[in-house]
Every structure is written in C-alpha cells, then in structure tokens.
Amino acid sequence: MSEANTPRIVPLVDQRHSPLALPPAALEASRRMVPVGAVLDQLDRPLRDLRISVTDRCNFRCNYCMPKEVFDKDYAYLPHASLLSFEEITRLAQTFVAHGVRKIRLTGGEPLLRKNVEALVGQLAALRTVDGQSLDLTLTTNGSLLARKAKSLRAAGLQRITVSLDGLDDAVFRSMNDVDFPVSDVLDGIEAARRAGFGPTREGGVGGLKINMVVKRGTNEHEILPMARHFRGSGIVLRFIEYMDVGATNGWRMDEVMPSAEVIELIQAHLPLVQLDPSAPGETAERWGYADADGRHDASAGEIGVISSVTQAFCGDCNRARLSTEGKLYLCLFASNGYDLRALLRSGASDADLASTLGHIWQGRNDRYSDLRSALGPDTSGAGRRVEMSYIGG
Ligand code: SAM
Ligand code: SF4
Ligand code: SF4
C-alpha cells in the first residue's frame, strides 16, 4: 500500500472531560462584571458570534471530520442527560447576547438530528441584541434532513442556512460522506430551503442560503468548477473551505490542503472574478464576484467566497465563541479544553453570576492558533489533545 493510500487515522484522546477552571474572581462582589454589550478580550476582540453545537451525533461520516474508524458503533457519544436542554441553551445564549453577541449559529454534529430543534430556534429567535435588534440566527447542516425540515425551521424564525456540499458527482459525494448518501437528496434539501424562503430576496441579491464545500486535494478538487457553474447565478453563495487540521482524528496533512488562492486561480481561468469588499468585520470568507464583460461585478451572476483558515490566518478579528453540546465554552476552534458553563448553570447560578463569569472568561482570552500556526508551521504535536469539530461545532 502506498503512503497516500495508507489510512492515517490518529487515535482519539478524549479531551471532553477536563474542563478549565472558571475564573474565581468573577463571583467576588468587588470584581463583578455587569454586561454592557462590549466586552473585549486580551487582543481587543469583541464577542459577537456564538456557535452552538446541539448534538455530537451525525448520520454522515465525512472522513475529514468523523472518520468511521474512530466514530464507530463503540464510540461513546454524550448521554442525553449531559446535553444542555433548550432552556439551558437559551439562558446561556441570552448571557452571550448581553455581552455583545449578534449572531448565533446552530451546528453539531448534525443539528437537524436534535429532536424538535425548531423549538430551540423559536426560543433563540425571540432574543434581542443589546440595541434591541433580532439576532442573525443561522444553522449549518449536511442537508440530509432539510427537505423535511426547511419549512418548519423557517416558520420557527431561522433566518439563514448553510448547507455543506463537497461535490455534485454522486460517486464523489457518497464516498466523502462515507455512508453512501446520495447527492440528489441534499440538492432536494437545498431546493426545499429555497422554496421555504431562505433563497435570494431580491434580484441578484444575496439570500439566506449558502453552500460550504471543503476542498481536499486528491479527493474533490475536480468538483470545484462544476460546483461554481452550478451555483453561479442562483443567488446562493458558494464558499470553498480549506481542509483544516481540526480535531485529532482526521489524519490531516498539509499536502491535502488546496490553498484558496489556487481555487480562485482555477475558477478565474474559466469564469472571470473580481474581488469584493468584506461584508462585516471578523467575516471569515474573502468574497469574489463574477465579473461582467467590462470586468465589473455582475450582481446577477452572484459571488463566491473562500475561507483560508490554513493559508491565511484571520485570528486578529476573531470574535467567535463556541458552546459544546454539553455546555463547555471554547474560545478557539483549536482549543484543547473548555469552561464548564453547564456545571455553573446547574449549580444554581444567577443570571448575574453567569454574565460576570462569561465576561471574565472573555476578558482573559488570548487564543490565536491560526496566526501561530502560520508563524511556526502546523502544530501536529497538539493534534492528539484537540477536541473534535463534531463536538464543539464548526
Ligand atoms: N453536520 C453539519 C455540516 O456538515 O454542515 C454541521 C457540523 S460540521 C462540523 C460544520 C462544518 O465544518 C461543515 O461545513 C464541514 O464541512 C466543516 N468541516 C468539518 N471538518 C472540517 C475540516 N477538517 N476542515 C474544514 N472544514 C471542516
Ligand atoms: Fe457530520 Fe458535518 Fe462532520 Fe460531515 S462535517 S461528519 S456531516 S458533522
Ligand atoms: Fe479564531 Fe482560533 Fe480560528 Fe484564530 S484559530 S480564527 S482564534 S477560532
């Protein structure tokens, strides 16, 4: 067997059960922090974006995320009692919103596998930011259950959906999800989402529907152009994501990363592009619009995005926090440990206790893994200690 064909599954070191200590000062009367919607971390980054993993389970086994060899029938998923209830999630979300969060993304695992997730969407949709606005409420899904759920999610108040789709070729798609799931069902889900109102809202405008494609060199780079052609002019933004060294089990290798610059070059050779301004500070995707004959952005053809998490670090304005399925707060996608907010919640903490604790934790944050990786090269030494993406959410 050649090296390229040798399975490179790294054994899982379970990091889920060793939480970081909560800052004791947070509950001292003289050090209490009252949220004013503007907490900053050590690098002056505000807290704006919260990703909540609502389940650590998934019906797919994408090799780059939950390889079958590790996530098999013996894998110890979290027991139901460990999961945050919808009420607990909403109460924590409210605390984050009080500190400045404006955007909440539900993720997993596969979030649509969480029973009655629409009820949670409804509770979160009722929250208001510090300046009285609705939250930007979104969800990332593999799309397998979307045809059934799109309407009820919309009715519950979900504003946007991101569907992960790594190719249009059925054989490629089935092999990447590794459970033989047909691509046509995901395409039906995307269509159902469009019909439910997640699609573009105005001519050429960007709607509430995005597609994420993880590009793995040697696996699906030949799907880049067909995907670009398929979604061009559809009002659906397609984003290409560099294959990342998240978690500890996917056997990540740099030579399987296709840099975004190459993705752009490839598309550009067939479909001319112009670079667009970022839509918001802390935005992870670099935006490119399809160009018209004069080299200007043709809004009716739409845009694509590239997320260069490996080749172009963007920690400088990272304003994202992640809440795991069992209520641990992670300050970085590449963190080894999280803060056990569920324990605090279940100990009878008041809203003021929760807010002060979260404020102190965020003020102490100095994570910038991707910046350091760019400076030092990929840290394979830490790979065995990182939590899995399916647990803290992408
Ligand atoms: N199951 C849902 C899905 O696939 O959309 C939500 C959870 S999944 C962990 C969230 C996102 O992370 C997906 O778009 C997936 O493609 C991406 N992802 C997972 N592992 C990745 C990796 N190693 N590198 C880059 N993106 C990854
Ligand atoms: Fe499941 Fe999403 Fe991970 Fe694929 S990327 S295994 S669909 S959680
Ligand atoms: Fe944010 Fe960590 Fe990613 Fe940097 S590496 S952008 S700090 S999640």
Short mmCIF file of C-alpha atoms and ligand atoms in Angstrom, two decimals:
data_model
loop_
_atom_site.label_atom_id
_atom_site.label_comp_id
_atom_site.label_asym_id
_atom_site.label_seq_id
_atom_site.Cartn_x
_atom_site.Cartn_y
_atom_site.Cartn_z
CA MET A 1 0.00 0.00 0.00
CA SER A 2 1.44 3.39 -0.94
CA GLU A 3 1.72 6.09 1.72
CA ALA A 4 -1.10 8.03 0.06
CA ASN A 5 -3.45 5.06 0.45
CA THR A 6 -2.47 4.16 3.99
CA PRO A 7 -5.22 5.05 6.47
CA ARG A 8 -3.90 7.85 8.66
CA ILE A 9 -6.37 7.84 11.47
CA VAL A 10 -4.96 9.32 14.65
CA PRO A 11 -6.31 7.69 17.81
CA LEU A 12 -8.71 9.82 19.78
CA VAL A 13 -7.60 11.25 23.11
CA ASP A 14 -10.82 12.23 24.78
CA GLN A 15 -10.49 15.86 25.86
CA ARG A 16 -14.14 16.32 26.66
CA HIS A 17 -13.90 15.65 30.37
CA SER A 18 -11.17 18.01 31.59
CA PRO A 19 -12.64 21.48 31.86
CA LEU A 20 -10.69 24.67 32.56
CA ALA A 21 -11.24 26.28 35.96
CA LEU A 22 -13.78 29.10 35.95
CA PRO A 23 -12.29 32.47 36.98
CA PRO A 24 -12.93 32.69 40.76
CA ALA A 25 -12.83 36.50 40.74
CA ALA A 26 -15.99 36.57 38.65
CA LEU A 27 -18.17 35.83 41.66
CA GLU A 28 -16.39 38.18 44.14
CA ALA A 29 -18.61 41.11 45.00
CA SER A 30 -15.91 43.71 44.22
CA ARG A 31 -14.97 42.18 40.83
CA ARG A 32 -18.44 41.53 39.41
CA MET A 33 -18.81 42.35 35.75
CA VAL A 34 -22.11 43.71 34.58
CA PRO A 35 -22.59 43.14 30.83
CA VAL A 36 -22.82 46.25 28.66
CA GLY A 37 -22.57 44.50 25.30
CA ALA A 38 -18.97 45.47 24.70
CA VAL A 39 -16.61 43.03 26.40
CA LEU A 40 -13.13 42.83 24.83
CA ASP A 41 -10.53 40.08 25.08
CA GLN A 42 -6.76 40.47 25.59
CA LEU A 43 -6.33 41.29 21.89
CA ASP A 44 -9.20 43.83 21.93
CA ARG A 45 -11.55 41.49 20.07
CA PRO A 46 -15.26 41.85 20.92
CA LEU A 47 -17.62 38.89 21.43
CA ARG A 48 -20.06 38.89 18.51
CA ASP A 49 -20.59 35.39 17.20
CA LEU A 50 -21.70 32.28 19.11
CA ARG A 51 -21.72 28.79 17.62
CA ILE A 52 -23.73 26.23 19.49
CA SER A 53 -23.33 22.50 18.94
CA VAL A 54 -26.72 20.94 19.65
CA THR A 55 -25.64 17.32 19.18
CA ASP A 56 -22.37 15.43 18.85
CA ARG A 57 -24.03 12.82 16.64
CA CYS A 58 -24.17 12.72 12.88
CA ASN A 59 -25.61 10.47 10.18
CA PHE A 60 -22.58 11.15 7.92
CA ARG A 61 -19.01 10.02 8.44
CA CYS A 62 -17.09 12.63 6.45
CA ASN A 63 -13.55 11.43 6.59
CA TYR A 64 -12.18 14.90 7.42
CA CYS A 65 -14.49 15.25 10.42
CA MET A 66 -15.85 11.96 11.85
CA PRO A 67 -13.84 9.12 10.31
CA LYS A 68 -15.65 5.80 10.54
CA GLU A 69 -12.66 4.09 12.08
CA VAL A 70 -12.99 6.26 15.20
CA PHE A 71 -16.67 7.17 15.21
CA ASP A 72 -17.87 3.58 15.03
CA LYS A 73 -20.61 1.76 16.93
CA ASP A 74 -18.45 1.68 20.07
CA TYR A 75 -17.80 5.42 20.15
CA ALA A 76 -19.09 6.96 23.39
CA TYR A 77 -21.39 9.79 22.35
CA LEU A 78 -22.65 12.02 25.12
CA PRO A 79 -25.61 10.59 27.05
CA HIS A 80 -28.83 12.57 26.74
CA ALA A 81 -28.63 13.90 30.33
CA SER A 82 -25.28 15.53 29.50
CA LEU A 83 -26.75 17.64 26.74
CA LEU A 84 -27.83 21.16 27.51
CA SER A 85 -31.61 21.40 27.41
CA PHE A 86 -33.16 24.01 25.11
CA GLU A 87 -33.94 26.16 28.14
CA GLU A 88 -30.31 25.95 29.30
CA ILE A 89 -29.04 26.81 25.81
CA THR A 90 -31.37 29.79 25.62
CA ARG A 91 -30.36 31.05 29.04
CA LEU A 92 -26.68 30.84 28.16
CA ALA A 93 -27.32 32.40 24.75
CA GLN A 94 -29.01 35.31 26.50
CA THR A 95 -25.87 35.81 28.59
CA PHE A 96 -23.73 35.89 25.45
CA VAL A 97 -26.11 38.33 23.80
CA ALA A 98 -25.86 40.59 26.86
CA HIS A 99 -22.10 40.72 26.25
CA GLY A 100 -22.49 41.71 22.59
CA VAL A 101 -23.26 38.56 20.57
CA ARG A 102 -25.32 39.35 17.47
CA LYS A 103 -25.05 36.18 15.51
CA ILE A 104 -25.86 32.64 16.60
CA ARG A 105 -25.15 29.58 14.50
CA LEU A 106 -26.57 26.17 15.41
CA THR A 107 -24.28 23.35 14.42
CA GLY A 108 -23.01 19.95 15.55
CA GLY A 109 -22.67 17.05 14.70
CA GLU A 110 -25.73 17.24 12.53
CA PRO A 111 -28.04 19.83 14.17
CA LEU A 112 -31.17 18.58 12.41
CA LEU A 113 -30.80 15.26 14.23
CA ARG A 114 -31.57 17.01 17.53
CA LYS A 115 -35.21 16.26 18.25
CA ASN A 116 -37.51 19.24 17.77
CA VAL A 117 -34.64 21.64 17.09
CA GLU A 118 -37.28 24.03 15.72
CA ALA A 119 -38.39 24.70 19.30
CA LEU A 120 -34.87 25.88 20.13
CA VAL A 121 -34.83 28.05 17.01
CA GLY A 122 -38.07 29.63 18.19
CA GLN A 123 -36.64 30.41 21.64
CA LEU A 124 -33.45 31.91 20.21
CA ALA A 125 -35.36 33.92 17.62
CA ALA A 126 -37.14 35.71 20.47
CA LEU A 127 -33.85 37.07 21.91
CA ARG A 128 -32.84 40.66 21.19
CA THR A 129 -29.37 42.20 20.99
CA VAL A 130 -28.32 44.94 23.42
CA ASP A 131 -29.57 47.53 20.94
CA GLY A 132 -32.91 45.79 20.51
CA GLN A 133 -32.29 44.06 17.16
CA SER A 134 -33.18 40.49 16.18
CA LEU A 135 -30.25 38.12 16.19
CA ASP A 136 -28.70 36.91 12.97
CA LEU A 137 -29.83 33.31 13.52
CA THR A 138 -28.42 30.64 11.28
CA LEU A 139 -27.67 26.92 11.08
CA THR A 140 -25.11 24.70 9.35
CA THR A 141 -26.35 21.33 8.12
CA ASN A 142 -25.30 18.46 5.90
CA GLY A 143 -28.69 18.90 4.23
CA SER A 144 -29.81 15.29 4.59
CA LEU A 145 -32.95 16.18 6.53
CA LEU A 146 -33.51 19.61 5.07
CA ALA A 147 -36.20 18.63 2.56
CA ARG A 148 -38.31 17.59 5.56
CA LYS A 149 -37.37 20.43 7.88
CA ALA A 150 -36.84 23.60 5.84
CA LYS A 151 -40.39 24.88 6.19
CA SER A 152 -40.68 24.34 9.94
CA LEU A 153 -37.25 25.91 10.55
CA ARG A 154 -38.31 28.99 8.61
CA ALA A 155 -41.61 29.17 10.46
CA ALA A 156 -39.74 28.97 13.78
CA GLY A 157 -37.71 32.07 12.90
CA LEU A 158 -34.48 30.77 11.35
CA GLN A 159 -33.07 33.43 9.03
CA ARG A 160 -30.26 31.71 7.18
CA ILE A 161 -28.97 28.24 6.40
CA THR A 162 -25.57 26.98 5.31
CA VAL A 163 -25.56 23.58 3.62
CA SER A 164 -22.33 21.60 3.39
CA LEU A 165 -21.88 20.02 -0.02
CA ASP A 166 -18.50 18.74 -1.16
CA GLY A 167 -19.34 17.89 -4.77
CA LEU A 168 -22.08 17.29 -7.31
CA ASP A 169 -20.82 13.99 -8.62
CA ASP A 170 -22.81 11.30 -6.85
CA ALA A 171 -19.92 8.86 -6.50
CA VAL A 172 -17.60 11.54 -5.07
CA PHE A 173 -20.29 12.75 -2.69
CA ARG A 174 -21.20 9.26 -1.48
CA SER A 175 -17.57 8.43 -0.85
CA MET A 176 -16.91 11.68 1.03
CA ASN A 177 -19.89 11.29 3.36
CA ASP A 178 -18.84 7.64 3.69
CA VAL A 179 -22.38 6.42 4.37
CA ASP A 180 -23.37 6.19 0.70
CA PHE A 181 -25.78 9.12 0.99
CA PRO A 182 -26.96 10.33 -2.46
CA VAL A 183 -26.24 13.88 -3.55
CA SER A 184 -29.73 14.24 -5.04
CA ASP A 185 -31.29 14.22 -1.55
CA VAL A 186 -29.10 17.14 -0.46
CA LEU A 187 -29.91 19.04 -3.65
CA ASP A 188 -33.61 18.43 -2.89
CA GLY A 189 -32.98 19.85 0.59
CA ILE A 190 -31.39 22.98 -0.89
CA GLU A 191 -34.37 23.39 -3.21
CA ALA A 192 -36.77 22.95 -0.28
CA ALA A 193 -34.87 25.63 1.64
CA ARG A 194 -35.15 27.97 -1.29
CA ARG A 195 -38.89 27.35 -1.53
CA ALA A 196 -39.26 27.87 2.22
CA GLY A 197 -37.92 31.40 1.81
CA PHE A 198 -34.20 31.03 2.55
CA GLY A 199 -33.23 31.87 -1.03
CA PRO A 200 -32.35 35.27 -2.51
CA THR A 201 -34.74 38.00 -1.59
CA ARG A 202 -34.08 40.48 -4.38
CA GLU A 203 -32.79 40.34 -7.93
CA GLY A 204 -29.16 39.33 -7.80
CA GLY A 205 -29.09 39.89 -4.06
CA VAL A 206 -27.53 37.52 -1.60
CA GLY A 207 -30.11 35.45 0.18
CA GLY A 208 -30.10 33.40 3.31
CA LEU A 209 -28.72 30.29 1.73
CA LYS A 210 -25.03 29.43 1.47
CA ILE A 211 -23.14 26.31 0.43
CA ASN A 212 -19.86 25.24 2.06
CA MET A 213 -17.51 22.99 0.15
CA VAL A 214 -14.44 21.63 1.90
CA VAL A 215 -11.76 21.13 -0.72
CA LYS A 216 -9.44 18.21 -0.16
CA ARG A 217 -6.69 17.85 -2.71
CA GLY A 218 -6.72 14.47 -4.36
CA THR A 219 -10.36 13.92 -3.36
CA ASN A 220 -12.68 16.57 -4.75
CA GLU A 221 -10.77 19.42 -6.39
CA HIS A 222 -12.21 18.36 -9.77
CA GLU A 223 -15.64 19.27 -8.35
CA ILE A 224 -14.70 22.94 -7.86
CA LEU A 225 -15.65 24.12 -11.35
CA PRO A 226 -18.87 22.07 -11.68
CA MET A 227 -19.93 23.44 -8.28
CA ALA A 228 -19.10 27.02 -9.29
CA ARG A 229 -21.04 26.64 -12.55
CA HIS A 230 -23.99 25.02 -10.81
CA PHE A 231 -24.48 27.80 -8.26
CA ARG A 232 -23.45 30.77 -10.46
CA GLY A 233 -26.48 32.97 -10.97
CA SER A 234 -28.58 31.04 -8.45
CA GLY A 235 -28.44 33.69 -5.70
CA ILE A 236 -26.81 31.08 -3.48
CA VAL A 237 -23.28 31.87 -2.32
CA LEU A 238 -20.83 29.00 -2.65
CA ARG A 239 -17.86 29.08 -0.29
CA PHE A 240 -14.72 26.99 -0.60
CA ILE A 241 -13.12 26.00 2.69
CA GLU A 242 -9.55 24.90 3.12
CA TYR A 243 -9.30 21.47 4.70
CA MET A 244 -8.28 22.19 8.29
CA ASP A 245 -6.28 20.41 10.95
CA VAL A 246 -9.17 20.49 13.41
CA GLY A 247 -9.70 17.71 15.92
CA ALA A 248 -7.38 14.81 16.46
CA THR A 249 -8.73 12.05 14.30
CA ASN A 250 -8.70 13.05 10.64
CA GLY A 251 -5.01 12.39 9.99
CA TRP A 252 -4.65 15.86 8.44
CA ARG A 253 -1.76 16.52 6.07
CA MET A 254 -0.71 19.83 4.54
CA ASP A 255 -0.33 18.31 1.08
CA GLU A 256 -4.09 17.63 1.05
CA VAL A 257 -4.88 21.30 1.59
CA MET A 258 -5.72 23.16 -1.60
CA PRO A 259 -4.92 26.83 -0.89
CA SER A 260 -7.78 29.24 -1.62
CA ALA A 261 -5.50 31.18 -3.96
CA GLU A 262 -5.37 28.10 -6.19
CA VAL A 263 -9.15 27.69 -6.05
CA ILE A 264 -9.59 31.29 -7.19
CA GLU A 265 -7.00 30.86 -9.93
CA LEU A 266 -8.76 27.75 -11.22
CA ILE A 267 -12.20 29.37 -11.33
CA GLN A 268 -10.80 32.64 -12.69
CA ALA A 269 -9.38 30.80 -15.72
CA HIS A 270 -12.92 29.85 -16.77
CA LEU A 271 -15.23 32.33 -15.05
CA PRO A 272 -13.68 35.78 -14.52
CA LEU A 273 -13.86 37.12 -10.96
CA VAL A 274 -13.38 40.45 -9.18
CA GLN A 275 -12.59 40.77 -5.51
CA LEU A 276 -15.33 42.31 -3.33
CA ASP A 277 -15.14 44.16 -0.01
CA PRO A 278 -15.70 42.17 3.18
CA SER A 279 -19.32 42.28 4.31
CA ALA A 280 -18.55 42.65 8.02
CA PRO A 281 -15.57 42.88 10.37
CA GLY A 282 -14.49 39.42 11.53
CA GLU A 283 -16.00 37.90 8.37
CA THR A 284 -14.20 34.63 7.72
CA ALA A 285 -14.74 34.49 3.97
CA GLU A 286 -12.94 36.53 1.34
CA ARG A 287 -15.56 37.50 -1.25
CA TRP A 288 -15.21 37.30 -5.04
CA GLY A 289 -17.90 38.35 -7.51
CA TYR A 290 -18.39 37.01 -11.03
CA ALA A 291 -17.32 39.70 -13.49
CA ASP A 292 -19.20 41.04 -16.49
CA ALA A 293 -17.60 41.75 -19.89
CA ASP A 294 -16.29 45.10 -18.56
CA GLY A 295 -14.60 43.46 -15.59
CA ARG A 296 -17.16 44.80 -13.13
CA HIS A 297 -19.11 42.70 -10.65
CA ASP A 298 -22.17 41.20 -12.30
CA ALA A 299 -24.60 41.05 -9.39
CA SER A 300 -26.98 38.77 -11.25
CA ALA A 301 -24.23 36.12 -11.54
CA GLY A 302 -23.57 36.41 -7.82
CA GLU A 303 -20.48 35.73 -5.77
CA ILE A 304 -18.35 33.05 -4.19
CA GLY A 305 -16.27 33.04 -1.02
CA VAL A 306 -13.07 31.40 0.09
CA ILE A 307 -12.23 30.59 3.69
CA SER A 308 -8.48 30.31 4.00
CA SER A 309 -8.22 29.04 7.55
CA VAL A 310 -4.90 27.35 6.87
CA THR A 311 -3.01 29.54 4.39
CA GLN A 312 -4.21 32.96 5.59
CA ALA A 313 -4.81 33.21 9.28
CA PHE A 314 -7.51 35.57 10.45
CA CYS A 315 -7.29 35.47 14.24
CA GLY A 316 -6.79 39.24 14.51
CA ASP A 317 -10.51 39.96 14.43
CA CYS A 318 -11.86 36.57 15.53
CA ASN A 319 -14.96 37.33 17.55
CA ARG A 320 -16.32 33.78 17.81
CA ALA A 321 -17.10 31.65 20.84
CA ARG A 322 -18.23 28.04 20.75
CA LEU A 323 -20.57 26.26 23.11
CA SER A 324 -20.25 22.47 23.07
CA THR A 325 -23.14 20.04 23.18
CA GLU A 326 -22.71 19.63 26.94
CA GLY A 327 -22.22 23.30 27.72
CA LYS A 328 -18.47 23.85 27.64
CA LEU A 329 -17.28 27.16 26.30
CA TYR A 330 -14.36 27.03 23.84
CA LEU A 331 -12.56 30.22 22.93
CA CYS A 332 -10.95 28.83 19.78
CA LEU A 333 -11.72 26.07 17.28
CA PHE A 334 -8.32 24.59 18.07
CA ALA A 335 -8.59 24.74 21.86
CA SER A 336 -7.89 21.63 23.91
CA ASN A 337 -10.21 22.47 26.77
CA GLY A 338 -13.32 24.45 27.54
CA TYR A 339 -15.02 26.14 30.51
CA ASP A 340 -17.83 24.14 32.06
CA LEU A 341 -20.75 26.57 31.94
CA ARG A 342 -23.27 23.74 32.40
CA ALA A 343 -21.84 22.98 35.86
CA LEU A 344 -22.20 26.64 36.79
CA LEU A 345 -25.72 26.75 35.41
CA ARG A 346 -26.79 23.58 37.21
CA SER A 347 -25.22 24.78 40.49
CA GLY A 348 -28.00 27.38 40.67
CA ALA A 349 -26.02 30.38 39.39
CA SER A 350 -27.99 33.58 38.90
CA ASP A 351 -28.08 35.45 35.57
CA ALA A 352 -25.66 37.96 37.12
CA ASP A 353 -23.25 35.13 38.08
CA LEU A 354 -23.37 33.73 34.56
CA ALA A 355 -22.78 37.13 32.99
CA SER A 356 -19.89 38.02 35.28
CA THR A 357 -18.23 34.63 34.69
CA LEU A 358 -18.56 34.88 30.92
CA GLY A 359 -17.24 38.45 30.98
CA HIS A 360 -14.15 37.43 32.96
CA ILE A 361 -13.50 34.43 30.72
CA TRP A 362 -13.72 36.53 27.54
CA GLN A 363 -11.52 39.25 29.02
CA GLY A 364 -8.82 36.65 29.62
CA ARG A 365 -8.93 35.24 26.07
CA ASN A 366 -5.73 35.41 24.02
CA ASP A 367 -6.21 32.46 21.60
CA ARG A 368 -4.81 32.87 18.09
CA TYR A 369 -3.98 29.41 16.94
CA SER A 370 -4.02 30.06 13.18
CA ASP A 371 -1.70 33.06 13.48
CA LEU A 372 0.75 30.98 15.45
CA ARG A 373 0.44 28.08 13.03
CA SER A 374 1.36 30.41 10.16
CA ALA A 375 4.42 31.51 12.07
CA LEU A 376 5.52 28.10 13.30
CA GLY A 377 4.04 25.64 10.79
CA PRO A 378 1.20 23.25 11.60
CA ASP A 379 1.27 22.02 15.17
CA THR A 380 0.92 18.31 14.79
CA SER A 381 2.21 17.83 18.33
CA GLY A 382 -1.01 19.23 19.74
CA ALA A 383 -3.28 17.24 17.46
CA GLY A 384 -3.87 14.48 19.99
CA ARG A 385 -5.23 16.94 22.51
CA ARG A 386 -7.70 18.94 20.46
CA VAL A 387 -11.43 18.48 20.74
CA GLU A 388 -13.36 17.24 17.74
CA MET A 389 -15.23 19.62 15.47
CA SER A 390 -18.36 17.49 15.70
CA TYR A 391 -18.34 18.16 19.46
CA ILE A 392 -17.75 21.91 19.52
CA GLY A 393 -19.27 22.64 16.14
CA GLY A 394 -17.69 24.11 13.02
N1 SAM B 1 -23.01 18.48 10.13
C1 SAM B 1 -23.13 19.83 9.75
C2 SAM B 1 -22.47 20.06 8.42
O1 SAM B 1 -21.71 19.21 7.96
O2 SAM B 1 -22.74 21.11 7.84
C3 SAM B 1 -22.63 20.82 10.77
C4 SAM B 1 -21.37 20.50 11.50
S1 SAM B 1 -19.90 20.45 10.53
C5 SAM B 1 -18.68 20.08 11.76
C6 SAM B 1 -19.66 22.17 10.18
C7 SAM B 1 -18.77 22.50 9.00
O3 SAM B 1 -17.45 22.11 9.30
C8 SAM B 1 -19.12 21.79 7.71
O4 SAM B 1 -19.29 22.75 6.68
C9 SAM B 1 -17.94 20.92 7.43
O5 SAM B 1 -17.71 20.76 6.07
C10 SAM B 1 -16.82 21.67 8.12
N2 SAM B 1 -15.67 20.85 8.46
C11 SAM B 1 -15.65 19.71 9.20
N3 SAM B 1 -14.40 19.23 9.31
C12 SAM B 1 -13.60 20.09 8.62
C13 SAM B 1 -12.19 20.15 8.34
N4 SAM B 1 -11.35 19.22 8.78
N5 SAM B 1 -11.75 21.18 7.61
C14 SAM B 1 -12.57 22.14 7.14
N6 SAM B 1 -13.90 22.15 7.37
C15 SAM B 1 -14.41 21.13 8.09
FE1 SF4 B 2 -21.27 15.11 10.06
FE2 SF4 B 2 -20.96 17.63 9.32
FE3 SF4 B 2 -18.89 16.28 10.35
FE4 SF4 B 2 -19.77 15.61 7.96
S1 SF4 B 2 -18.87 17.58 8.54
S2 SF4 B 2 -19.32 14.18 9.63
S3 SF4 B 2 -21.92 15.99 8.13
S4 SF4 B 2 -20.73 16.82 11.41
FE1 SF4 B 3 -10.44 32.24 15.97
FE2 SF4 B 3 -8.96 30.25 16.93
FE3 SF4 B 3 -9.67 30.27 14.36
FE4 SF4 B 3 -7.86 32.03 15.28
S1 SF4 B 3 -7.64 29.82 15.18
S2 SF4 B 3 -9.57 32.47 13.92
S3 SF4 B 3 -8.68 32.41 17.34
S4 SF4 B 3 -11.06 30.10 16.13
#
